[in-house]
PDB file of C-alpha atoms and ligand atoms in Angstrom:
ATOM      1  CA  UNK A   1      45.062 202.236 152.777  1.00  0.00           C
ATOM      2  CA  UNK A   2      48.616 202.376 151.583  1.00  0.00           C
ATOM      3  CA  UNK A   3      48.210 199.628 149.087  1.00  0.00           C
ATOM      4  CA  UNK A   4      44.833 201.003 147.426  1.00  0.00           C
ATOM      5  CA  UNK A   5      44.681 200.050 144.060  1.00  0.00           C
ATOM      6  CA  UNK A   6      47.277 197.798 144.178  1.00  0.00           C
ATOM      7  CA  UNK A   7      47.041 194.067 142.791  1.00  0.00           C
ATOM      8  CA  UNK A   8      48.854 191.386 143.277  1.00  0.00           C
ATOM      9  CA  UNK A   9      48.877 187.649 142.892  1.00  0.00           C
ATOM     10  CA  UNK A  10      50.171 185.560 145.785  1.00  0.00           C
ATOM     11  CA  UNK A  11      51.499 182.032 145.093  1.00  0.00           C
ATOM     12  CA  UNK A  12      50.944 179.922 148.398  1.00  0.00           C
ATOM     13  CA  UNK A  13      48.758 182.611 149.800  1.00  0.00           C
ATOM     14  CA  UNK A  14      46.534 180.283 152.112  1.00  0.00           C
ATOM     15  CA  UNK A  15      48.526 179.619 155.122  1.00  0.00           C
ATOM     16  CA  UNK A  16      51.692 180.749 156.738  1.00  0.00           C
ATOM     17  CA  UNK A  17      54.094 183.626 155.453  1.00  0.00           C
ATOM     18  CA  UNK A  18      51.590 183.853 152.011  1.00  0.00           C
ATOM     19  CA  UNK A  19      48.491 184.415 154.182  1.00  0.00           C
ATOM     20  CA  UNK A  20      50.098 187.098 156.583  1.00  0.00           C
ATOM     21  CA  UNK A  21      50.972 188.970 153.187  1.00  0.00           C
ATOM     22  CA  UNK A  22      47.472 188.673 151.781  1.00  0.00           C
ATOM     23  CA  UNK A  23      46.110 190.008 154.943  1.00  0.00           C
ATOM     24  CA  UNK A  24      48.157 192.577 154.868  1.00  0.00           C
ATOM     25  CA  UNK A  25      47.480 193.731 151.218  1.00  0.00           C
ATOM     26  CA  UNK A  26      43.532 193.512 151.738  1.00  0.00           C
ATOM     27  CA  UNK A  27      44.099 195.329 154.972  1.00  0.00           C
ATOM     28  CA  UNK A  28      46.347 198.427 152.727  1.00  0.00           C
ATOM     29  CA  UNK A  29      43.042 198.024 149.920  1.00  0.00           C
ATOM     30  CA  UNK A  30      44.772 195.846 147.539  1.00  0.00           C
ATOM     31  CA  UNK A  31      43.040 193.501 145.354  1.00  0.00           C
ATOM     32  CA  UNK A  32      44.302 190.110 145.533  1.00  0.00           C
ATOM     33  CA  UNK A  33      44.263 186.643 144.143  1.00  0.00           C
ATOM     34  CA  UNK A  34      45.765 183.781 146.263  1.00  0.00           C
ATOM     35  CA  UNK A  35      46.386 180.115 145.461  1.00  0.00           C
ATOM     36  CA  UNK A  36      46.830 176.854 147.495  1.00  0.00           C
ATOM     37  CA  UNK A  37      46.910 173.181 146.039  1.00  0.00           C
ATOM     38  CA  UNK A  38      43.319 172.799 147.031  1.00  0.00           C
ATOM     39  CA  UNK A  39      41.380 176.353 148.355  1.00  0.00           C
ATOM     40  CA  UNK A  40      37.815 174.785 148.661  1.00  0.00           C
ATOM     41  CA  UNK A  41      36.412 175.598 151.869  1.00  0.00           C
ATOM     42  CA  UNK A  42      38.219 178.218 152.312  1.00  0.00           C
ATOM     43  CA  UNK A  43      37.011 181.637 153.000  1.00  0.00           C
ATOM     44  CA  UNK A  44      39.958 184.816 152.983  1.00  0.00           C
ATOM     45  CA  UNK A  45      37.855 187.224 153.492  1.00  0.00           C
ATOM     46  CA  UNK A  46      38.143 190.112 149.989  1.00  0.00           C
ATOM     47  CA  UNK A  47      40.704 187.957 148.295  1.00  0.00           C
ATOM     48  CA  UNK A  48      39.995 185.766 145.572  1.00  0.00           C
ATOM     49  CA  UNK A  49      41.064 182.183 145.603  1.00  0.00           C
ATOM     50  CA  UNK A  50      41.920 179.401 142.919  1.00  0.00           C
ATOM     51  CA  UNK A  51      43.214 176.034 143.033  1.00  0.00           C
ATOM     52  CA  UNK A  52      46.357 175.820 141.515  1.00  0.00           C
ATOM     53  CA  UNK A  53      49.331 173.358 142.067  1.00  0.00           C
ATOM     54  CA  UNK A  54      52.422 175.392 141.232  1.00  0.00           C
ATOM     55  CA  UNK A  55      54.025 171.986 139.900  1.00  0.00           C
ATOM     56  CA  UNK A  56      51.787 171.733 137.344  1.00  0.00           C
ATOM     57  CA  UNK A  57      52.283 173.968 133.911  1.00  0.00           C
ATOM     58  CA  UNK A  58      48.398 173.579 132.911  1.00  0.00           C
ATOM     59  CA  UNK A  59      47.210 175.148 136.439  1.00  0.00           C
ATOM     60  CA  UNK A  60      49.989 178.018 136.248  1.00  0.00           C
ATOM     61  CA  UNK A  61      48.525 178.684 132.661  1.00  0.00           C
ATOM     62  CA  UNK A  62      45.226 178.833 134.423  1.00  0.00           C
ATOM     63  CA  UNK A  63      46.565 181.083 137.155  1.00  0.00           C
ATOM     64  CA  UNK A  64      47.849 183.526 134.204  1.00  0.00           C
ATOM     65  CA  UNK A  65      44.554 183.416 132.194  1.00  0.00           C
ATOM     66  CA  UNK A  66      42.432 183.863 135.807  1.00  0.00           C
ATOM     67  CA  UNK A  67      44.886 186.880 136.954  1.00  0.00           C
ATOM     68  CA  UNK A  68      44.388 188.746 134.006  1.00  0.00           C
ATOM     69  CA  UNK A  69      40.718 188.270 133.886  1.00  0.00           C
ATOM     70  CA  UNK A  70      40.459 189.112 137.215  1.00  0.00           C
ATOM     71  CA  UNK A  71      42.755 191.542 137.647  1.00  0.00           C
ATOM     72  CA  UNK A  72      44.457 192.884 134.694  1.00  0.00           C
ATOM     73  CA  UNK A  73      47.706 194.481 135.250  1.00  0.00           C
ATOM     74  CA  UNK A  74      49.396 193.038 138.170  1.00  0.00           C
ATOM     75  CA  UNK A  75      51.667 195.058 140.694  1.00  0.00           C
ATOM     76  CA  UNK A  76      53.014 192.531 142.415  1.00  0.00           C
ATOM     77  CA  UNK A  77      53.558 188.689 142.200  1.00  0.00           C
ATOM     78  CA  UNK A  78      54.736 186.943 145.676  1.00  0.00           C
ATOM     79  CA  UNK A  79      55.802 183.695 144.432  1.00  0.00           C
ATOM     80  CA  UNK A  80      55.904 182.423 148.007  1.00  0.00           C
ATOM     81  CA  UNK A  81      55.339 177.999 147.285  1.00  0.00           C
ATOM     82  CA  UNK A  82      57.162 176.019 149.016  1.00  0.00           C
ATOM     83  CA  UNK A  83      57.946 172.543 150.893  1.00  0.00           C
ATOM     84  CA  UNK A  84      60.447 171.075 152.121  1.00  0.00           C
ATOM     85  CA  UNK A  85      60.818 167.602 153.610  1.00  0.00           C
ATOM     86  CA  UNK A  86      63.560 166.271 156.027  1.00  0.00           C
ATOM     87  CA  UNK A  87      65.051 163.538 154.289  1.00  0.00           C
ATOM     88  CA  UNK A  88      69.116 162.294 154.953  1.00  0.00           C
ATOM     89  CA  UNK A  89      70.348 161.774 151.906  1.00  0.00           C
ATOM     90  CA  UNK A  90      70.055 158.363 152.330  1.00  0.00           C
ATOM     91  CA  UNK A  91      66.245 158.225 152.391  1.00  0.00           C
ATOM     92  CA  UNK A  92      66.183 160.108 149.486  1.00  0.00           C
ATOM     93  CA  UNK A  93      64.248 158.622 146.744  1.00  0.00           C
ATOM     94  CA  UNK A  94      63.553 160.505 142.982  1.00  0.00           C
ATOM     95  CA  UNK A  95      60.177 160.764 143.703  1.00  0.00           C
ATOM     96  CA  UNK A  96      61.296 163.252 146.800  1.00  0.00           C
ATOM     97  CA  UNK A  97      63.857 164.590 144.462  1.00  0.00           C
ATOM     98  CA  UNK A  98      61.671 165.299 141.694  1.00  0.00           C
ATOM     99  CA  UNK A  99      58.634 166.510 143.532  1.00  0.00           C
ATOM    100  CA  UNK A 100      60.224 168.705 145.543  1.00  0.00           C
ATOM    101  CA  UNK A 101      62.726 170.588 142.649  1.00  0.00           C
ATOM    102  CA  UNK A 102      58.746 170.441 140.211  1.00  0.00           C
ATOM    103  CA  UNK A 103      57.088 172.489 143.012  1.00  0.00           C
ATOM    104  CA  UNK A 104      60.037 175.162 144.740  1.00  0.00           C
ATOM    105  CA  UNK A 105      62.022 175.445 141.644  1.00  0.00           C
ATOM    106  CA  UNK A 106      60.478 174.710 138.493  1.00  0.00           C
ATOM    107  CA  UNK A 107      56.943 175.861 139.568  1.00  0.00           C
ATOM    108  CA  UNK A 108      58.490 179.188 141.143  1.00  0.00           C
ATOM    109  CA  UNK A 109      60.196 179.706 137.577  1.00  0.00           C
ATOM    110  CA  UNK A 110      57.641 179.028 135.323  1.00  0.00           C
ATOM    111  CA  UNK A 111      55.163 181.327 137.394  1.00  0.00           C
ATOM    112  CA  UNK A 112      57.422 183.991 136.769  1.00  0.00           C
ATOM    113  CA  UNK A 113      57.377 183.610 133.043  1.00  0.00           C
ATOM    114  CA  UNK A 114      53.815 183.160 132.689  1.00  0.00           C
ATOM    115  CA  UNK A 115      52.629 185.609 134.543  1.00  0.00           C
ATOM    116  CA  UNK A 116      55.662 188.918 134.265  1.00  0.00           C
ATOM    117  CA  UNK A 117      53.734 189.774 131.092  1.00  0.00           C
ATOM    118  CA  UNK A 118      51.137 191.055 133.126  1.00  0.00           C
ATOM    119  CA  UNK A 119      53.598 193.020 135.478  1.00  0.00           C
ATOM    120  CA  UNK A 120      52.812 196.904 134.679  1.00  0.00           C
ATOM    121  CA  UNK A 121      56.435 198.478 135.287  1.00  0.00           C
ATOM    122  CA  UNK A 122      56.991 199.537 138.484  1.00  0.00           C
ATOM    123  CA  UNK A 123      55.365 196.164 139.599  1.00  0.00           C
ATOM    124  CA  UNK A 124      58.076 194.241 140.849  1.00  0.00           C
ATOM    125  CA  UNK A 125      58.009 189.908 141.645  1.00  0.00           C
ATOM    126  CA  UNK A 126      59.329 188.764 144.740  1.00  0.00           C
ATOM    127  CA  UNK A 127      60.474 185.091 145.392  1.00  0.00           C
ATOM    128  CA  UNK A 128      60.688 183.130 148.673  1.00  0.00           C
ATOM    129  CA  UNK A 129      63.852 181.141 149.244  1.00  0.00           C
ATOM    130  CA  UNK A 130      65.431 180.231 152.308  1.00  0.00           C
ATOM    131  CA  UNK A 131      68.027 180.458 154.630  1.00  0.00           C
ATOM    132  CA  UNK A 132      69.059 176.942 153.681  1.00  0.00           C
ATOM    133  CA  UNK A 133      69.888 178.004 149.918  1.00  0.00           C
ATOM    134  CA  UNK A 134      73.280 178.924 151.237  1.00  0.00           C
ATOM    135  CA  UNK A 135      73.714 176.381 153.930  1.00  0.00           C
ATOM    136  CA  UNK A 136      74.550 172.633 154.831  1.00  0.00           C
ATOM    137  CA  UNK A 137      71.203 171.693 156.668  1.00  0.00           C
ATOM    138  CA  UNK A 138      71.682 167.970 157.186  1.00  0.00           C
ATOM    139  CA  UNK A 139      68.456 166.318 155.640  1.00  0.00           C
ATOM    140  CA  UNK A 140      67.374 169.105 153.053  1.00  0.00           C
ATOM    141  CA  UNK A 141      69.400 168.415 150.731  1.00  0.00           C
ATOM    142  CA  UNK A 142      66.728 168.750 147.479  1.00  0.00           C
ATOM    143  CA  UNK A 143      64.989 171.376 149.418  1.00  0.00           C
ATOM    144  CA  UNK A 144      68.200 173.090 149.804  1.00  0.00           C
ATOM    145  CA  UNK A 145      69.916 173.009 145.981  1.00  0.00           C
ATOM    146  CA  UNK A 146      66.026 173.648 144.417  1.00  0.00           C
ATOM    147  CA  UNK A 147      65.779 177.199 146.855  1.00  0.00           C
ATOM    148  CA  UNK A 148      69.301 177.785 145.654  1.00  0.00           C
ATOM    149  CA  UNK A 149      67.795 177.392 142.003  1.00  0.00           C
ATOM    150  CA  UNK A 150      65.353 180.076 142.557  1.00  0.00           C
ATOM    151  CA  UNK A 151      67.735 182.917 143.858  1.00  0.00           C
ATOM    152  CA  UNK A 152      69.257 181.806 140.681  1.00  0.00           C
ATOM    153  CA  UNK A 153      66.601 182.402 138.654  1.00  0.00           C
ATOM    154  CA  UNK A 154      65.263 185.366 140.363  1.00  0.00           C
ATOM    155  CA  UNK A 155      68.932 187.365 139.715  1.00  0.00           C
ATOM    156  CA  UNK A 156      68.380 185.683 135.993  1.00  0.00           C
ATOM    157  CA  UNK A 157      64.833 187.566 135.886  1.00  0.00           C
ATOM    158  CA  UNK A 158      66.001 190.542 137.310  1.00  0.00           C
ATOM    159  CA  UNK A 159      68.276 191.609 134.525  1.00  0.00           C
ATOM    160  CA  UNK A 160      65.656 190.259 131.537  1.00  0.00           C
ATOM    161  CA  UNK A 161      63.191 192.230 133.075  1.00  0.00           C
ATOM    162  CA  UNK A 162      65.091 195.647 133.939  1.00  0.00           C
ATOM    163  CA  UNK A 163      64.107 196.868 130.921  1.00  0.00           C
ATOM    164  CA  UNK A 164      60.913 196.438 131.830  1.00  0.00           C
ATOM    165  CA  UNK A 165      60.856 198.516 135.001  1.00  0.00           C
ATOM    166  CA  UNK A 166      60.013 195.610 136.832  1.00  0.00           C
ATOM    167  CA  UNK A 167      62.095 194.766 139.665  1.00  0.00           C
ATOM    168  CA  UNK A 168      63.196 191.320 141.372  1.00  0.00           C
ATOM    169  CA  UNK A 169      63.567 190.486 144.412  1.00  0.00           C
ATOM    170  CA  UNK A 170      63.864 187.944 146.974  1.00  0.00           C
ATOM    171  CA  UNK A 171      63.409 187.281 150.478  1.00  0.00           C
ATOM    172  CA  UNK A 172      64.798 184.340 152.650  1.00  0.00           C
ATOM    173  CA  UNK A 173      63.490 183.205 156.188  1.00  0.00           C
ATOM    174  CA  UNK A 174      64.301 181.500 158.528  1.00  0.00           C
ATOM    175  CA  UNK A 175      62.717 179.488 161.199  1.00  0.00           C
ATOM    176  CA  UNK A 176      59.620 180.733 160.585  1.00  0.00           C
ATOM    177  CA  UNK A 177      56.307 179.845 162.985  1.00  0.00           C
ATOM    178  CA  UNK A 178      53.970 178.548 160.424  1.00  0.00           C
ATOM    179  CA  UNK A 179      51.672 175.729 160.522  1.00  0.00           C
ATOM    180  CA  UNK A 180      54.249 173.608 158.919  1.00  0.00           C
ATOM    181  CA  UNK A 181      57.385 175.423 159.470  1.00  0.00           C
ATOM    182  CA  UNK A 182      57.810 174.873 155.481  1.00  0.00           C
ATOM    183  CA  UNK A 183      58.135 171.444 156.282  1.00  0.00           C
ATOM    184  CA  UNK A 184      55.397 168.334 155.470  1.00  0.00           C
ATOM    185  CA  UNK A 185      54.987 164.825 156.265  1.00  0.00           C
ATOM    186  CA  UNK A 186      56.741 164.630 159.909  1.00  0.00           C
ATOM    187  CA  UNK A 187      54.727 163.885 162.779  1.00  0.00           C
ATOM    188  CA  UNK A 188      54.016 166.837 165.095  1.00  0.00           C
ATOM    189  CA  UNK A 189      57.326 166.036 167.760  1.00  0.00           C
ATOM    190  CA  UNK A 190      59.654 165.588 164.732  1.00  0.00           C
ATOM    191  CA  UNK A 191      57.982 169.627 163.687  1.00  0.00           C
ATOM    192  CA  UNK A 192      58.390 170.464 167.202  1.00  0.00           C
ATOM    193  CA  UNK A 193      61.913 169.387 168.024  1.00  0.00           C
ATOM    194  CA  UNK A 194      63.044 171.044 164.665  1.00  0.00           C
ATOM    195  CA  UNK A 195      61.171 174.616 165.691  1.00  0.00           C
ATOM    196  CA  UNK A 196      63.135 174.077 168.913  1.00  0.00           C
ATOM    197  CA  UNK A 197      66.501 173.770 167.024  1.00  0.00           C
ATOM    198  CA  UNK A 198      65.677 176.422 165.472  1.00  0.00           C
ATOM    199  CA  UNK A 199      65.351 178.690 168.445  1.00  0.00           C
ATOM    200  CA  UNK A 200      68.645 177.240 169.484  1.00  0.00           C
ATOM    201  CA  UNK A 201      70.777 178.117 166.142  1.00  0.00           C
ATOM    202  CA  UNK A 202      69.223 181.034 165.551  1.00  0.00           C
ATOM    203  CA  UNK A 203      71.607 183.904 167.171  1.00  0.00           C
ATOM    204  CA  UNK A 204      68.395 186.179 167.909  1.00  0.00           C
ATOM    205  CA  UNK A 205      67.418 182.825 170.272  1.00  0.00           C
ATOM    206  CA  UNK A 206      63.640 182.423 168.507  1.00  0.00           C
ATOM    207  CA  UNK A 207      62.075 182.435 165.092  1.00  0.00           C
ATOM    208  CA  UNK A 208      60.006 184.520 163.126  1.00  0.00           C
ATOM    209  CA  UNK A 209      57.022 185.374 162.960  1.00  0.00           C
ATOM    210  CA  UNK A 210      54.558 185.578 159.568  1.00  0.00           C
ATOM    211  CA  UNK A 211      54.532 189.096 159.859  1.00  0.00           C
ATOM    212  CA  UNK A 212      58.007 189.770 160.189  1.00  0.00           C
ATOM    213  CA  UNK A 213      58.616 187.870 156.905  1.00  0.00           C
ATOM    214  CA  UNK A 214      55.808 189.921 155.422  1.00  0.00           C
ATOM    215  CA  UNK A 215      57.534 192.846 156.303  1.00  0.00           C
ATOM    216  CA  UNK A 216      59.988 192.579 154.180  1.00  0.00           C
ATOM    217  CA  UNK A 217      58.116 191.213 151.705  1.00  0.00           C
ATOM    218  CA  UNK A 218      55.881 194.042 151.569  1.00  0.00           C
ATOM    219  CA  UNK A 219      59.367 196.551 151.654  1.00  0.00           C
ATOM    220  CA  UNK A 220      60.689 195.130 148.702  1.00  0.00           C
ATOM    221  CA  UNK A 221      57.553 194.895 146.825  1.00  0.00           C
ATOM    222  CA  UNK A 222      56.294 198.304 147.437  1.00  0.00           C
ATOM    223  CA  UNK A 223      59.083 200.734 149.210  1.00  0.00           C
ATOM    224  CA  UNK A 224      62.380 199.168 147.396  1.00  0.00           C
ATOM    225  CA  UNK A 225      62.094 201.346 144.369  1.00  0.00           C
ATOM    226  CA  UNK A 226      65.833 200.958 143.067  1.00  0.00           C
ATOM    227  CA  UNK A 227      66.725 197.545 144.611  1.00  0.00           C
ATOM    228  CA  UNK A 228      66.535 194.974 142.454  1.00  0.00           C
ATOM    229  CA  UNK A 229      68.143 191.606 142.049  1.00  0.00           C
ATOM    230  CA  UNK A 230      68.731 191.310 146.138  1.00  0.00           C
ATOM    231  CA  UNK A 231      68.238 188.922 148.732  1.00  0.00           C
ATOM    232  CA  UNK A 232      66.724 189.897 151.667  1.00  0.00           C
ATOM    233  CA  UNK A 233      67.518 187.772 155.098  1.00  0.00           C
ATOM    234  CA  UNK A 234      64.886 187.129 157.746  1.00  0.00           C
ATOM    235  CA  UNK A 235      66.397 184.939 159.706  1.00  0.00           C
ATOM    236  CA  UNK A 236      67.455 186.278 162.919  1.00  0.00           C
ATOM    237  CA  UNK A 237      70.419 186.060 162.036  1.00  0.00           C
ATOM    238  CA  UNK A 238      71.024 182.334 161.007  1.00  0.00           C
ATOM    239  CA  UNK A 239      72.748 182.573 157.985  1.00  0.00           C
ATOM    240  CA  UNK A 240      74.995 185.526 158.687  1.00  0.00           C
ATOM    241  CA  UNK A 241      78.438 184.011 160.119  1.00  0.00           C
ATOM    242  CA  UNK A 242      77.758 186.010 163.660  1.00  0.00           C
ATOM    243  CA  UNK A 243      80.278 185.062 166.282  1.00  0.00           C
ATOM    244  CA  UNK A 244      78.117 185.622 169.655  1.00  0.00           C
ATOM    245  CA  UNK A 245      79.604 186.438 172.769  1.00  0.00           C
ATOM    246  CA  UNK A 246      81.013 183.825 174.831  1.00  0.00           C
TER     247      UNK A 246
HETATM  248  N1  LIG B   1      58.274 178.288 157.698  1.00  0.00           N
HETATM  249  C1  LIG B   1      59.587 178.311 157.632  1.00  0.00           C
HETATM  250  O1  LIG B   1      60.279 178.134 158.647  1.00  0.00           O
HETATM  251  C2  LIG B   1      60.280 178.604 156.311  1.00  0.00           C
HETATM  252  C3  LIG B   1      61.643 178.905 156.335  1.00  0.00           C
HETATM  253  C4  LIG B   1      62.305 179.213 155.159  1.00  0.00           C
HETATM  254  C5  LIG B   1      61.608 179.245 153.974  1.00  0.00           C
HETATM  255  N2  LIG B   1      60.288 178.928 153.950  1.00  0.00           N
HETATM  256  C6  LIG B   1      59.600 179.012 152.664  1.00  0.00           C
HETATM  257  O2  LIG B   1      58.585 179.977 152.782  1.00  0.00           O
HETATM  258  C7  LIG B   1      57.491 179.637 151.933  1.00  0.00           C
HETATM  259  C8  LIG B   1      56.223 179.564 152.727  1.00  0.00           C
HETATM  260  O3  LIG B   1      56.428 178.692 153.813  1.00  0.00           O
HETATM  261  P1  LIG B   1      55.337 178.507 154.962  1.00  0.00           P
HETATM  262  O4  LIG B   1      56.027 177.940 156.120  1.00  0.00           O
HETATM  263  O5  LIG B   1      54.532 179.747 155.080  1.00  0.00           O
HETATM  264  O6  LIG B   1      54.476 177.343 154.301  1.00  0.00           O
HETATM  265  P2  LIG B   1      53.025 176.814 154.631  1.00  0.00           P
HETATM  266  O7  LIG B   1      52.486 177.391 155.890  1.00  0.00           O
HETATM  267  O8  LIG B   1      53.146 175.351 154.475  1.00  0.00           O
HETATM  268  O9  LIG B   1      52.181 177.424 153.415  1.00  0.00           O
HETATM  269  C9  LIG B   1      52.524 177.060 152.116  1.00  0.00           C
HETATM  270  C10 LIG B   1      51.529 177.658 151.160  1.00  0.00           C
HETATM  271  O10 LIG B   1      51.801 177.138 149.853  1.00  0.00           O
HETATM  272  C11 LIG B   1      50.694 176.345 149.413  1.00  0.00           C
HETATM  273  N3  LIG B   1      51.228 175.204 148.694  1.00  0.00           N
HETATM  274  C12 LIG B   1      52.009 174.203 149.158  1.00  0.00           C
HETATM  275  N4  LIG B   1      52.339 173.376 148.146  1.00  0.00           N
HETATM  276  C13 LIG B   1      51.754 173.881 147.033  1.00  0.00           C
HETATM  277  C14 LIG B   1      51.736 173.511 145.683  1.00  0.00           C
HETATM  278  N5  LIG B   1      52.356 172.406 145.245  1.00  0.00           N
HETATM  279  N6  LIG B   1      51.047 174.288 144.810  1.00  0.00           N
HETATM  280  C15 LIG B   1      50.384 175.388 145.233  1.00  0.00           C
HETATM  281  N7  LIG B   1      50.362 175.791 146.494  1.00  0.00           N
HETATM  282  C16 LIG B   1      51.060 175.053 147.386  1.00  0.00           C
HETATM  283  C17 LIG B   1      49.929 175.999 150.669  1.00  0.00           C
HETATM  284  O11 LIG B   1      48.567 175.750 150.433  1.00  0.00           O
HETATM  285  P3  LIG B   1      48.016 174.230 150.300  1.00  0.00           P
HETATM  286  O12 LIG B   1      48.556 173.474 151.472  1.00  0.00           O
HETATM  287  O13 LIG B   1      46.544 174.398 150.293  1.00  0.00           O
HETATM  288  O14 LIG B   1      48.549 173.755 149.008  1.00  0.00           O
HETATM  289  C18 LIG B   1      50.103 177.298 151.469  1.00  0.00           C
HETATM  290  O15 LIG B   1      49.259 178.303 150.978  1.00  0.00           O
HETATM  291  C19 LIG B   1      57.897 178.329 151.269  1.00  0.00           C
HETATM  292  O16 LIG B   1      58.481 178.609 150.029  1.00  0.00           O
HETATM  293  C20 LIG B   1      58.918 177.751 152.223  1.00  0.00           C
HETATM  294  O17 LIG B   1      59.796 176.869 151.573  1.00  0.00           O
HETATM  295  C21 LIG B   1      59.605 178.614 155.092  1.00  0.00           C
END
């Protein structure tokens, strides 16, 4: 039970990467609360769920208010939403734009502020990004800039909330097996060709799985104690400049 008493809220916490951490904190005896755009129907088993699109500032005011009735002090907050879509920059309307910086970036930042007040110190936030926030990925380019925007922000909220004792952290997959691969609206081929890329780029020759990326999530939120501020790959490699052998 290494995570008894622990609590944490977990942004995107019904499927992929978010999911494999949940499990893993009920499995250590943490108490959890994990949210999805829509979570009825769902059953995780010990955790408790809400509805809450992380684009919209009334439902992140609602995850606050529901976090600290539920749980009180918080010892971790994985904010882990995310979407990307693969659009070449000449398909790319504002609505894509828009919708896609209002739920990676802005949501992911606005999380953070409402809900670090309830961060005892020695809790720490972690934030998902991406291996593409420091790449050229041809068709993610919103995707792209708006994870770039929240490594920004995270190094922004590690040094306001040092004082704190609260640490910030941030960890950045790569091709990652999940049902979507972080990716919506493409027709299954389309999601299987680009998992298959992936496998090809990626210098370890596959991609990750959920509980790899938990791993580390779980490391920096828990075993980290004097890291904050750092980016954390898990990507095999991908964004690393490795030269293989010929
Ligand atoms: N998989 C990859 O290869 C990969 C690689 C690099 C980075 N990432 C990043 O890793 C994170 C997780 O990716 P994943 O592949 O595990 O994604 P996923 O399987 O699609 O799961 C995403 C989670 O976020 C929730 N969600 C999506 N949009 C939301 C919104 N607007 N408001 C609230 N919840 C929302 C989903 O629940 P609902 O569908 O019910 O809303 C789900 O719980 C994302 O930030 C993604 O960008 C993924």
């Amino acid at each position: 039970m290494r995570f008894s008493g622990k609590k944490a809220v977990v942004t995107g916490g019904t499927h992929g990467m978010g999911l494999a951490v949940v499990r893993a904190l009920l499995d250590g005896g943490a108490e959890v609360l994990a949210t999805g755009r829509d979570v009825s129907g769902l059953d995780i088993p010990g955790a408790h769920l809400l509805s809450s699109d992380a684009a919209s500032l009334t439902d992140i005011d609602s995850l606050a208010a529901v976090a600290e009735d539920k749980l009180g002090t918080l010892d971790l907050v994985f904010l882990n939403v995310g979407f990307a879509t693969l659009t070449p920059y000449a398909e790319a309307t504002p609505e894509i734009y828009d919708r896609t910086f209002d739920v990676n970036a802005k949501g992911a930042y606005f999380t953070a502020q409402r809900l670090s007040g309830l961060v005892r110190p020695g809790g720490s936030l972690v934030f998902t990004t991406s291996v593409a926030a420091g790449a050229g990925i041809a068709g993610m380019g919103p995707y792209s800039a708006a994870k770039a925007a929240v490594r920004s922000f995270a190094l922004t909220y590690a040094a306001e909330l040092a004082p704190r004792g609260i640490r910030v952290n941030v960890v950045s997959p790569g091709y990652t097996d999940t049902p979507t691969m972080g990716v919506t609206g493409v027709p299954d081929e389309v999601l299987a060709a680009f998992k298959e890329t992936g496998d090809e780029v990626t210098p370890l020759k596959r991609h990750a799985t959920v509980a790899e990326v938990a791993a580390a999530v779980l490391f920096l939120a828990f075993e980290a104690t004097f890291t904050t501020g750092a980016d954390l790959p898990v990507d095999g490699g991908l964004g690393q400049r490795l030269t293989l052998p010929a």
